[in-house]
CSV table of C-alpha atoms and ligand atoms in Angstrom, one decimal:
chain,number,residue,atom,x,y,z
A,53,MET,CA,151.5,74.7,124.0
A,54,SER,CA,153.1,72.2,121.6
A,55,LYS,CA,156.0,73.0,119.3
A,56,LEU,CA,154.8,74.9,116.3
A,57,THR,CA,156.0,72.7,113.5
A,58,GLU,CA,154.6,72.8,110.0
A,59,GLU,CA,152.2,69.9,111.0
A,60,THR,CA,150.9,71.5,114.2
A,61,VAL,CA,150.4,74.9,112.6
A,62,LYS,CA,148.5,73.2,109.7
A,63,ASN,CA,146.1,71.8,112.3
A,64,LYS,CA,145.5,75.2,113.9
A,65,VAL,CA,145.3,77.6,111.0
A,66,ALA,CA,141.9,78.9,109.9
A,67,ASP,CA,140.0,77.2,107.0
A,68,ARG,CA,140.6,80.3,104.9
A,69,VAL,CA,144.4,79.7,105.0
A,70,LEU,CA,144.1,76.1,104.0
A,71,SER,CA,142.1,77.1,100.9
A,72,MET,CA,145.0,79.3,99.7
A,73,ARG,CA,147.6,77.8,97.3
A,74,SER,CA,151.2,78.7,97.4
A,75,SER,CA,152.8,78.8,94.0
A,76,ALA,CA,155.6,76.5,93.0
A,77,VAL,CA,156.6,79.1,90.4
A,78,ARG,CA,157.7,81.4,93.2
A,79,ASP,CA,160.6,79.1,93.9
A,80,LEU,CA,161.7,79.3,90.3
A,81,PHE,CA,161.4,83.1,90.5
A,82,ALA,CA,163.7,83.1,93.5
A,83,ALA,CA,166.3,81.4,91.3
A,84,ALA,CA,165.9,84.1,88.6
A,85,ASN,CA,168.1,86.7,90.2
A,86,ARG,CA,171.0,85.8,88.0
A,87,ASP,CA,172.5,88.6,86.0
A,88,ASP,CA,172.2,86.7,82.7
A,89,ILE,CA,168.4,86.3,83.0
A,90,ILE,CA,166.1,88.8,81.3
A,91,SER,CA,162.9,89.1,83.3
A,92,LEU,CA,159.5,89.4,81.6
A,93,ALA,CA,158.0,88.3,84.9
A,94,GLY,CA,157.6,91.2,87.3
A,95,GLY,CA,155.1,94.1,86.9
A,96,MET,CA,157.5,96.6,88.5
A,97,PRO,CA,157.6,100.2,87.2
A,98,ASP,CA,161.0,101.4,86.3
A,99,VAL,CA,161.6,103.9,89.2
A,100,SER,CA,165.0,104.8,87.8
A,101,LEU,CA,163.0,107.0,85.3
A,102,LEU,CA,161.9,109.2,88.2
A,103,PRO,CA,163.7,112.5,88.5
A,104,ALA,CA,165.8,112.2,91.6
A,105,GLU,CA,165.6,115.9,92.4
A,106,ALA,CA,161.8,115.9,92.4
A,107,VAL,CA,161.6,112.9,94.7
A,108,GLN,CA,164.2,114.4,97.0
A,109,LYS,CA,162.4,117.7,97.1
A,110,ALA,CA,159.1,116.0,98.1
A,111,ALA,CA,160.7,113.8,100.8
A,112,GLU,CA,162.6,116.8,102.2
A,113,ALA,CA,159.6,119.0,102.2
A,114,ALA,CA,157.7,116.2,104.1
A,115,TYR,CA,160.3,116.2,106.8
A,116,ASP,CA,161.1,119.9,106.9
A,117,THR,CA,157.6,121.3,106.6
A,118,ASN,CA,155.2,118.7,107.9
A,119,ARG,CA,157.5,116.7,110.3
A,120,LYS,CA,155.2,116.8,113.3
A,121,GLU,CA,152.2,115.5,111.4
A,122,ALA,CA,154.2,113.2,109.2
A,123,LEU,CA,155.6,111.3,112.1
A,124,GLN,CA,152.3,111.1,114.0
A,125,TYR,CA,149.3,108.6,113.7
A,126,GLY,CA,146.7,109.9,111.2
A,127,GLY,CA,143.0,109.4,110.9
A,128,THR,CA,142.0,106.0,109.6
A,129,PRO,CA,140.6,107.3,106.3
A,130,GLY,CA,143.9,109.1,105.6
A,131,ARG,CA,144.9,112.7,105.4
A,132,PRO,CA,142.2,115.0,103.9
A,133,GLU,CA,145.1,116.9,102.1
A,134,THR,CA,146.1,113.7,100.4
A,135,ALA,CA,142.5,112.9,99.5
A,136,LYS,CA,142.3,116.3,97.9
A,137,VAL,CA,145.4,115.4,95.8
A,138,PHE,CA,143.7,112.1,94.7
A,139,SER,CA,140.5,113.9,93.8
A,140,MET,CA,142.7,116.2,91.6
A,141,ILE,CA,144.5,113.2,90.0
A,142,MET,CA,141.1,111.6,89.3
A,143,GLU,CA,139.9,114.8,87.7
A,144,THR,CA,142.9,115.0,85.4
A,145,GLY,CA,142.3,111.3,84.6
A,146,GLY,CA,138.6,111.9,83.5
A,147,VAL,CA,136.7,111.6,86.7
A,148,PRO,CA,135.8,115.1,87.8
A,149,GLY,CA,134.0,116.1,91.0
A,150,VAL,CA,134.9,113.4,93.5
A,151,ASP,CA,134.4,114.7,97.0
A,152,PRO,CA,137.7,114.1,99.0
A,153,ALA,CA,135.4,113.0,101.8
A,154,ASP,CA,134.5,110.0,99.7
A,155,ILE,CA,138.1,108.9,99.4
A,156,LEU,CA,139.8,106.5,101.8
A,157,ILE,CA,143.5,106.2,101.6
A,158,THR,CA,145.0,102.7,101.6
A,159,THR,CA,148.4,101.0,101.7
A,160,GLY,CA,148.5,100.6,98.0
A,161,ALA,CA,145.6,99.4,95.9
A,162,GLN,CA,146.5,96.0,97.3
A,163,GLU,CA,145.1,96.9,100.7
A,164,ALA,CA,142.1,98.3,99.0
A,165,LEU,CA,141.4,94.9,97.5
A,166,ASP,CA,141.8,93.2,100.8
A,167,LEU,CA,139.6,95.7,102.7
A,168,LEU,CA,136.9,95.5,100.1
A,169,GLY,CA,137.0,91.7,100.4
A,170,LYS,CA,136.9,92.0,104.2
A,171,THR,CA,134.0,94.4,104.0
A,172,PHE,CA,131.8,92.6,101.4
A,173,ILE,CA,132.6,88.9,101.0
A,174,ASN,CA,130.8,86.2,102.9
A,175,PRO,CA,132.1,82.6,102.3
A,176,GLY,CA,130.3,81.3,99.2
A,177,ASP,CA,129.4,84.7,97.8
A,178,VAL,CA,129.7,84.8,94.0
A,179,ILE,CA,132.1,87.4,92.6
A,180,LEU,CA,133.0,87.9,89.0
A,181,CYS,CA,136.2,89.1,87.3
A,182,GLU,CA,138.0,88.9,84.0
A,183,GLY,CA,139.6,85.6,83.3
A,184,PRO,CA,142.6,85.8,83.6
A,185,THR,CA,142.9,88.5,86.2
A,186,TYR,CA,145.3,90.2,88.6
A,187,LEU,CA,146.9,87.6,90.9
A,188,GLY,CA,147.0,89.9,93.9
A,189,ALA,CA,143.2,90.4,93.6
A,190,LEU,CA,142.6,86.7,93.5
A,191,GLN,CA,144.8,86.3,96.6
A,192,ALA,CA,143.1,89.1,98.5
A,193,PHE,CA,139.6,87.9,97.7
A,194,ALA,CA,140.3,84.2,98.1
A,195,ALA,CA,141.0,84.7,101.9
A,196,TYR,CA,137.3,85.5,102.3
A,197,GLN,CA,136.3,82.3,100.6
A,198,PRO,CA,134.0,83.5,97.7
A,199,GLU,CA,133.2,81.6,94.6
A,200,ILE,CA,135.3,83.4,92.0
A,201,ILE,CA,134.0,83.1,88.4
A,202,CYS,CA,136.1,84.4,85.5
A,203,ILE,CA,134.6,85.9,82.3
A,204,PRO,CA,136.8,85.7,79.2
A,205,PHE,CA,138.0,88.8,77.4
A,206,ASP,CA,139.0,89.7,73.8
A,207,GLU,CA,140.9,92.8,72.6
A,208,ASP,CA,137.8,94.9,73.7
A,209,GLY,CA,137.9,93.6,77.2
A,210,MET,CA,135.4,91.4,79.1
A,211,LYS,CA,132.9,89.8,76.8
A,212,MET,CA,129.5,91.1,77.7
A,213,ASP,CA,127.5,88.3,76.2
A,214,LEU,CA,129.3,85.8,78.4
A,215,LEU,CA,128.9,88.1,81.4
A,216,GLU,CA,125.2,88.2,80.8
A,217,GLU,CA,125.0,84.4,80.4
A,218,GLU,CA,126.7,84.1,83.8
A,219,LEU,CA,124.4,86.7,85.4
A,220,GLN,CA,121.4,84.9,84.2
A,221,LYS,CA,122.5,81.8,86.0
A,222,HIS,CA,122.7,83.7,89.3
A,223,GLY,CA,119.7,86.0,88.9
A,224,LYS,CA,119.2,89.5,90.3
A,225,GLY,CA,121.2,90.0,93.5
A,226,GLY,CA,123.0,86.6,93.0
A,227,VAL,CA,126.4,88.2,92.4
A,228,LYS,CA,128.0,90.3,95.1
A,229,PHE,CA,130.3,92.3,92.9
A,230,LEU,CA,132.2,92.4,89.7
A,231,TYR,CA,135.9,93.3,89.8
A,232,THR,CA,137.4,94.7,86.6
A,233,ILE,CA,140.6,96.3,85.4
A,234,PRO,CA,139.2,98.2,82.4
A,235,ASN,CA,142.4,99.9,81.2
A,236,PHE,CA,145.4,97.8,79.9
A,237,GLN,CA,144.3,94.9,82.1
A,238,ASN,CA,146.7,92.9,84.2
A,239,PRO,CA,147.6,90.4,82.9
A,240,GLY,CA,145.7,90.7,79.5
A,241,GLY,CA,146.8,94.1,78.4
A,242,VAL,CA,143.4,94.6,76.9
A,243,THR,CA,141.1,97.6,77.3
A,244,LEU,CA,137.3,97.6,77.9
A,245,SER,CA,135.6,99.5,75.0
A,246,LEU,CA,133.2,102.4,75.8
A,247,GLU,CA,130.3,100.4,74.5
A,248,ARG,CA,131.1,97.5,76.8
A,249,ARG,CA,131.6,99.9,79.8
A,250,LYS,CA,128.1,101.2,79.2
A,251,ARG,CA,126.7,97.7,78.9
A,252,LEU,CA,128.4,96.5,82.0
A,253,LEU,CA,126.9,99.4,84.0
A,254,GLU,CA,123.4,98.6,82.6
A,255,LEU,CA,123.8,95.0,83.6
A,256,SER,CA,125.0,96.1,87.1
A,257,GLU,CA,121.6,97.8,87.5
A,258,GLU,CA,119.6,95.0,86.0
A,259,TYR,CA,121.2,92.3,88.1
A,260,ASP,CA,122.1,94.5,91.1
A,261,PHE,CA,125.8,93.8,91.7
A,262,MET,CA,128.5,96.3,92.7
A,263,VAL,CA,131.2,97.3,90.3
A,264,LEU,CA,134.9,97.6,91.5
A,265,GLU,CA,137.0,99.5,89.0
A,266,ASP,CA,140.8,98.9,89.6
A,267,ASP,CA,142.8,101.4,87.5
A,268,PRO,CA,146.5,101.4,88.2
A,269,TYR,CA,147.5,101.7,84.5
A,270,GLY,CA,144.9,104.2,83.0
A,271,ARG,CA,147.5,107.1,82.8
A,272,LEU,CA,150.0,104.9,80.9
A,273,ARG,CA,148.4,105.1,77.5
A,274,TYR,CA,150.7,104.9,74.5
A,275,GLU,CA,148.2,105.2,71.6
A,276,GLY,CA,144.7,106.4,71.0
A,277,GLU,CA,142.4,108.5,73.2
A,278,PRO,CA,141.5,107.7,76.8
A,279,ILE,CA,138.1,106.0,77.3
A,280,THR,CA,135.8,107.4,79.9
A,281,PRO,CA,136.3,105.6,83.3
A,282,LEU,CA,133.4,103.6,84.7
A,283,LYS,CA,133.4,105.9,87.7
A,284,ALA,CA,132.8,108.9,85.4
A,285,LEU,CA,129.9,107.1,83.7
A,286,PHE,CA,128.3,106.1,87.0
A,287,ASP,CA,129.2,107.7,90.4
A,288,GLN,CA,128.2,104.6,92.4
A,289,VAL,CA,131.2,102.6,91.0
A,290,ILE,CA,133.8,101.7,93.6
A,291,TYR,CA,137.1,103.0,92.2
A,292,LEU,CA,140.6,101.9,93.2
A,293,GLY,CA,143.5,104.2,92.5
A,294,THR,CA,147.2,104.0,93.2
A,295,ILE,CA,150.4,106.1,92.8
A,296,SER,CA,152.4,102.9,92.3
A,297,LYS,CA,152.6,103.2,88.5
A,298,THR,CA,152.6,107.0,88.2
A,299,PHE,CA,155.0,107.7,91.0
A,300,ALA,CA,156.5,105.0,93.2
A,301,PRO,CA,155.2,101.7,94.6
A,302,GLY,CA,157.6,101.9,97.6
A,303,LEU,CA,155.5,104.6,99.1
A,304,ARG,CA,152.6,102.1,99.3
A,305,THR,CA,149.8,104.7,98.8
A,306,GLY,CA,146.5,104.1,97.0
A,307,TRP,CA,142.9,104.9,97.5
A,308,ILE,CA,139.3,103.9,97.3
A,309,ALA,CA,136.8,106.5,95.9
A,310,ALA,CA,133.3,105.3,96.6
A,311,PRO,CA,129.8,106.4,97.9
A,312,SER,CA,130.0,107.4,101.6
A,313,ALA,CA,128.1,104.4,102.8
A,314,VAL,CA,130.8,102.2,101.4
A,315,ILE,CA,133.7,104.3,102.7
A,316,GLU,CA,132.1,104.2,106.2
A,317,LYS,CA,132.1,100.4,106.3
A,318,VAL,CA,135.6,100.0,104.8
A,319,ASN,CA,136.9,102.5,107.3
A,320,LEU,CA,135.6,100.3,110.1
A,321,MET,CA,137.4,97.3,108.7
A,322,LYS,CA,140.6,99.4,108.2
A,323,GLN,CA,140.7,100.3,111.9
A,324,GLY,CA,141.3,96.7,112.7
A,325,THR,CA,143.9,96.2,110.0
A,326,ASP,CA,146.3,99.1,110.7
A,327,LEU,CA,144.6,102.0,112.4
A,328,CYS,CA,145.9,104.2,109.6
A,329,GLY,CA,148.2,104.1,106.6
A,330,SER,CA,151.7,105.7,106.6
A,331,THR,CA,151.2,109.4,107.3
A,332,PHE,CA,154.8,110.1,106.2
A,333,ASP,CA,154.2,108.5,102.8
A,334,GLN,CA,151.0,110.5,102.3
A,335,VAL,CA,152.8,113.7,103.0
A,336,ILE,CA,155.5,112.9,100.5
A,337,VAL,CA,152.8,112.0,97.9
A,338,GLU,CA,151.1,115.4,98.6
A,339,HIS,CA,154.3,117.3,97.9
A,340,TYR,CA,155.2,115.2,94.9
A,341,PHE,CA,151.9,115.9,93.2
A,342,THR,CA,151.6,119.5,94.1
A,343,ASP,CA,155.2,120.9,94.1
A,344,THR,CA,156.8,118.9,91.2
A,345,PRO,CA,155.9,118.7,87.4
A,346,TRP,CA,154.5,115.2,87.8
A,347,GLU,CA,152.5,115.3,84.5
A,348,GLU,CA,155.8,116.1,82.6
A,349,THR,CA,157.4,113.2,84.4
A,350,LEU,CA,154.5,110.9,83.6
A,351,ALA,CA,154.8,111.9,79.9
A,352,LYS,CA,158.4,110.7,80.0
A,353,PHE,CA,157.3,107.4,81.5
A,354,VAL,CA,154.8,107.0,78.7
A,355,ASP,CA,157.5,107.6,76.0
A,356,THR,CA,159.9,105.1,77.5
A,357,TYR,CA,157.3,102.4,78.1
A,358,ALA,CA,155.8,102.9,74.7
A,359,GLU,CA,159.2,102.2,73.1
A,360,ARG,CA,159.5,99.0,75.1
A,361,LYS,CA,156.0,97.9,74.2
A,362,ASP,CA,156.7,98.4,70.5
A,363,ALA,CA,160.0,96.5,70.9
A,364,MET,CA,158.2,93.6,72.5
A,365,LEU,CA,155.4,93.5,69.9
A,366,ALA,CA,157.9,93.7,67.0
A,367,ALA,CA,160.0,90.8,68.5
A,368,LEU,CA,156.9,88.6,69.0
A,369,GLU,CA,156.1,89.2,65.4
A,370,GLU,CA,159.6,88.4,64.3
A,371,PHE,CA,160.3,85.3,66.5
A,372,MET,CA,157.2,83.5,67.7
A,373,PRO,CA,155.9,80.4,65.8
A,374,GLU,CA,152.8,81.0,63.7
A,375,ASP,CA,150.4,79.2,66.0
A,376,VAL,CA,151.2,81.4,69.0
A,377,THR,CA,149.0,84.5,69.5
A,378,TRP,CA,149.2,87.6,71.8
A,379,THR,CA,147.3,90.7,72.7
A,380,HIS,CA,148.2,94.2,71.4
A,381,PRO,CA,148.1,96.6,74.3
A,382,THR,CA,147.9,100.3,73.8
A,383,GLY,CA,149.1,101.0,77.3
A,384,GLY,CA,150.1,99.5,80.6
A,385,PHE,CA,152.8,97.0,81.2
A,386,PHE,CA,151.7,93.6,79.9
A,387,VAL,CA,151.2,91.4,76.8
A,388,TRP,CA,149.2,88.1,77.2
A,389,LEU,CA,150.6,85.3,75.1
A,390,THR,CA,148.6,82.2,74.2
A,391,ALA,CA,150.4,79.1,72.8
A,392,PRO,CA,148.6,76.0,71.5
A,393,GLU,CA,146.9,73.9,74.2
A,394,ASN,CA,149.6,71.3,74.1
A,395,VAL,CA,152.4,73.7,75.0
A,396,ASP,CA,152.8,73.8,78.8
A,397,LEU,CA,154.5,77.0,79.7
A,398,VAL,CA,154.7,76.1,83.4
A,399,ALA,CA,156.6,72.9,82.6
A,400,LEU,CA,158.9,74.9,80.2
A,401,LEU,CA,159.9,77.4,82.8
A,402,PRO,CA,163.1,75.6,83.8
A,403,GLN,CA,164.2,75.4,80.1
A,404,ALA,CA,163.4,79.1,79.8
A,405,LEU,CA,165.6,79.9,82.8
A,406,GLU,CA,168.4,77.8,81.2
A,407,GLN,CA,168.0,80.0,78.0
A,408,GLY,CA,168.2,83.1,80.2
A,409,VAL,CA,164.6,84.3,80.2
A,410,ILE,CA,161.7,84.2,82.7
A,411,TYR,CA,158.0,85.0,82.2
A,412,THR,CA,154.9,84.4,84.4
A,413,PRO,CA,153.0,81.3,83.3
A,414,GLY,CA,149.3,82.0,82.8
A,415,ASN,CA,147.7,79.6,85.3
A,416,GLY,CA,148.5,81.9,88.3
A,417,PHE,CA,146.0,84.4,86.9
A,418,PHE,CA,143.1,82.0,87.2
A,419,PRO,CA,141.4,81.0,90.5
A,420,ASP,CA,141.8,77.2,89.8
A,421,GLY,CA,145.6,77.5,89.2
A,422,GLU,CA,145.1,75.1,86.3
A,423,THR,CA,143.6,77.0,83.4
A,424,GLY,CA,146.0,79.0,81.3
A,425,LYS,CA,149.1,76.8,81.5
A,426,ASN,CA,149.6,77.4,77.7
A,427,CYS,CA,149.5,81.1,78.3
A,428,ALA,CA,152.0,83.6,79.8
A,429,ARG,CA,152.1,87.2,81.0
A,430,LEU,CA,154.9,89.1,79.4
A,431,ALA,CA,155.9,92.4,81.1
A,432,PHE,CA,157.6,94.9,78.9
A,433,CYS,CA,157.9,97.7,81.5
A,434,PHE,CA,161.3,96.9,83.1
A,435,GLU,CA,163.8,95.9,80.4
A,436,SER,CA,165.5,97.8,77.6
A,437,PRO,CA,164.2,97.3,74.0
A,438,GLU,CA,167.4,95.3,73.2
A,439,ASN,CA,166.8,93.0,76.2
A,440,LEU,CA,163.2,92.5,75.3
A,441,ARG,CA,164.1,91.5,71.8
A,442,ALA,CA,166.6,89.0,73.1
A,443,ALA,CA,164.1,87.6,75.7
A,444,ILE,CA,161.4,87.0,73.1
A,445,GLU,CA,163.9,85.3,70.8
A,446,ARG,CA,164.9,83.0,73.6
A,447,MET,CA,161.3,82.3,74.7
A,448,ALA,CA,160.3,81.5,71.1
A,449,LYS,CA,163.2,79.0,70.9
A,450,VAL,CA,162.1,77.3,74.1
A,451,ILE,CA,158.6,76.8,72.6
A,452,GLU,CA,160.0,75.6,69.3
A,453,ASP,CA,162.4,73.2,70.9
A,454,SER,CA,159.7,71.7,73.0
A,455,ARG,CA,158.0,70.5,69.9
A,456,ALA,CA,161.0,69.3,68.0
B,233,PLP,C1,145.6,95.5,88.7
B,233,PLP,C2,146.4,95.8,89.9
B,233,PLP,N1,145.7,96.2,91.0
B,233,PLP,C3,146.4,96.5,92.1
B,233,PLP,C4,147.7,96.4,92.2
B,233,PLP,C5,148.4,96.7,93.5
B,233,PLP,O1,149.0,98.0,93.4
B,233,PLP,P1,149.6,98.7,94.7
B,233,PLP,O2,151.1,98.8,94.4
B,233,PLP,O3,149.0,100.0,94.6
B,233,PLP,O4,149.3,98.0,95.9
B,233,PLP,C6,148.5,96.1,91.0
B,233,PLP,C7,149.9,96.0,91.1
B,233,PLP,O5,150.6,95.5,90.2
B,233,PLP,C8,147.8,95.7,89.9
B,233,PLP,O6,148.4,95.4,88.7
């Protein structure tokens, strides 16, 4: 065996690895750990908002009451007790009646994305998603070499006329699945209207494609009434859930709720991936969602994030040049900002860092890595209202200075 240098490894890795880009922006992010930099970049929930006592109670109960099971391998689909908890969470979130047997527990929704890619995508398959969409979904799917086509959105979510146009090109059965984040989309912050949800499901029947509904943010609504989930409108939808934004991402626990034929095949793929997810984490999750007032805690998250969202929107209004636009989320973590085409927010990132602010440039959320350089995802979830105001003021200055 020869020495495994960068060059020799490059000659040996699978084609799927060669087709994946690494992002230059990551290096800049690594430099962004300075105390004087305000970050609008990450999508991390503020776990300092969690009541320490409740978390400790759940973790201790896992060890004291369920130690033997918690430290042992579990079944590949996950603990039935945890699946019951997820069925309950779905019910309180507007999807009643999901049979816990139709739930497979995953290592976060991220593993669910990978497993669904592994189960369904052949190289060259056409899959559709919002454009821009969640970077982690693009990474998970890209490893299975599909053709990923993005459908633009407006404040009411994915545009159904453009979706239909795309579907017509591929014909019935020509698209394997459509991936959507209908609530407070990442990175767009927009929400798919009820009318469009219904239209999307009609189109899924007419053109015979599967619908993947990824819903990490649905419970983080700051204004207005919840909109019926796709899964509640049509039980054949493949639903991805997670406790990352309602409890703690460090526990790496999510799930897929889907018809049993899907669960069966995904389960087969998961066996090869990790045999089973973390049983210990699942037991903690069970205790947290059954023994602690999690809905009260969630209401506190909502109040805090709502205040931060308002602070960001007010600062954008106050500081951004007139030709810059942004979305107006009613929940979730993100605002999507669009500057004029000639403003390159990738190129401006070093200047932004110099000013003490970092954001995520928009091109990472498109499969070609090129579209969206004049856009950025701004996360309001992690910083205080004062910091958010200062960050937007700095970012506006960077944009203005670039045109001086
Ligand atoms: C839309 C979307 N899907 C999936 C995930 C992954 O979540 P998890 O922490 O459950 O793996 C995220 C995380 O930010 C997300 O925004």
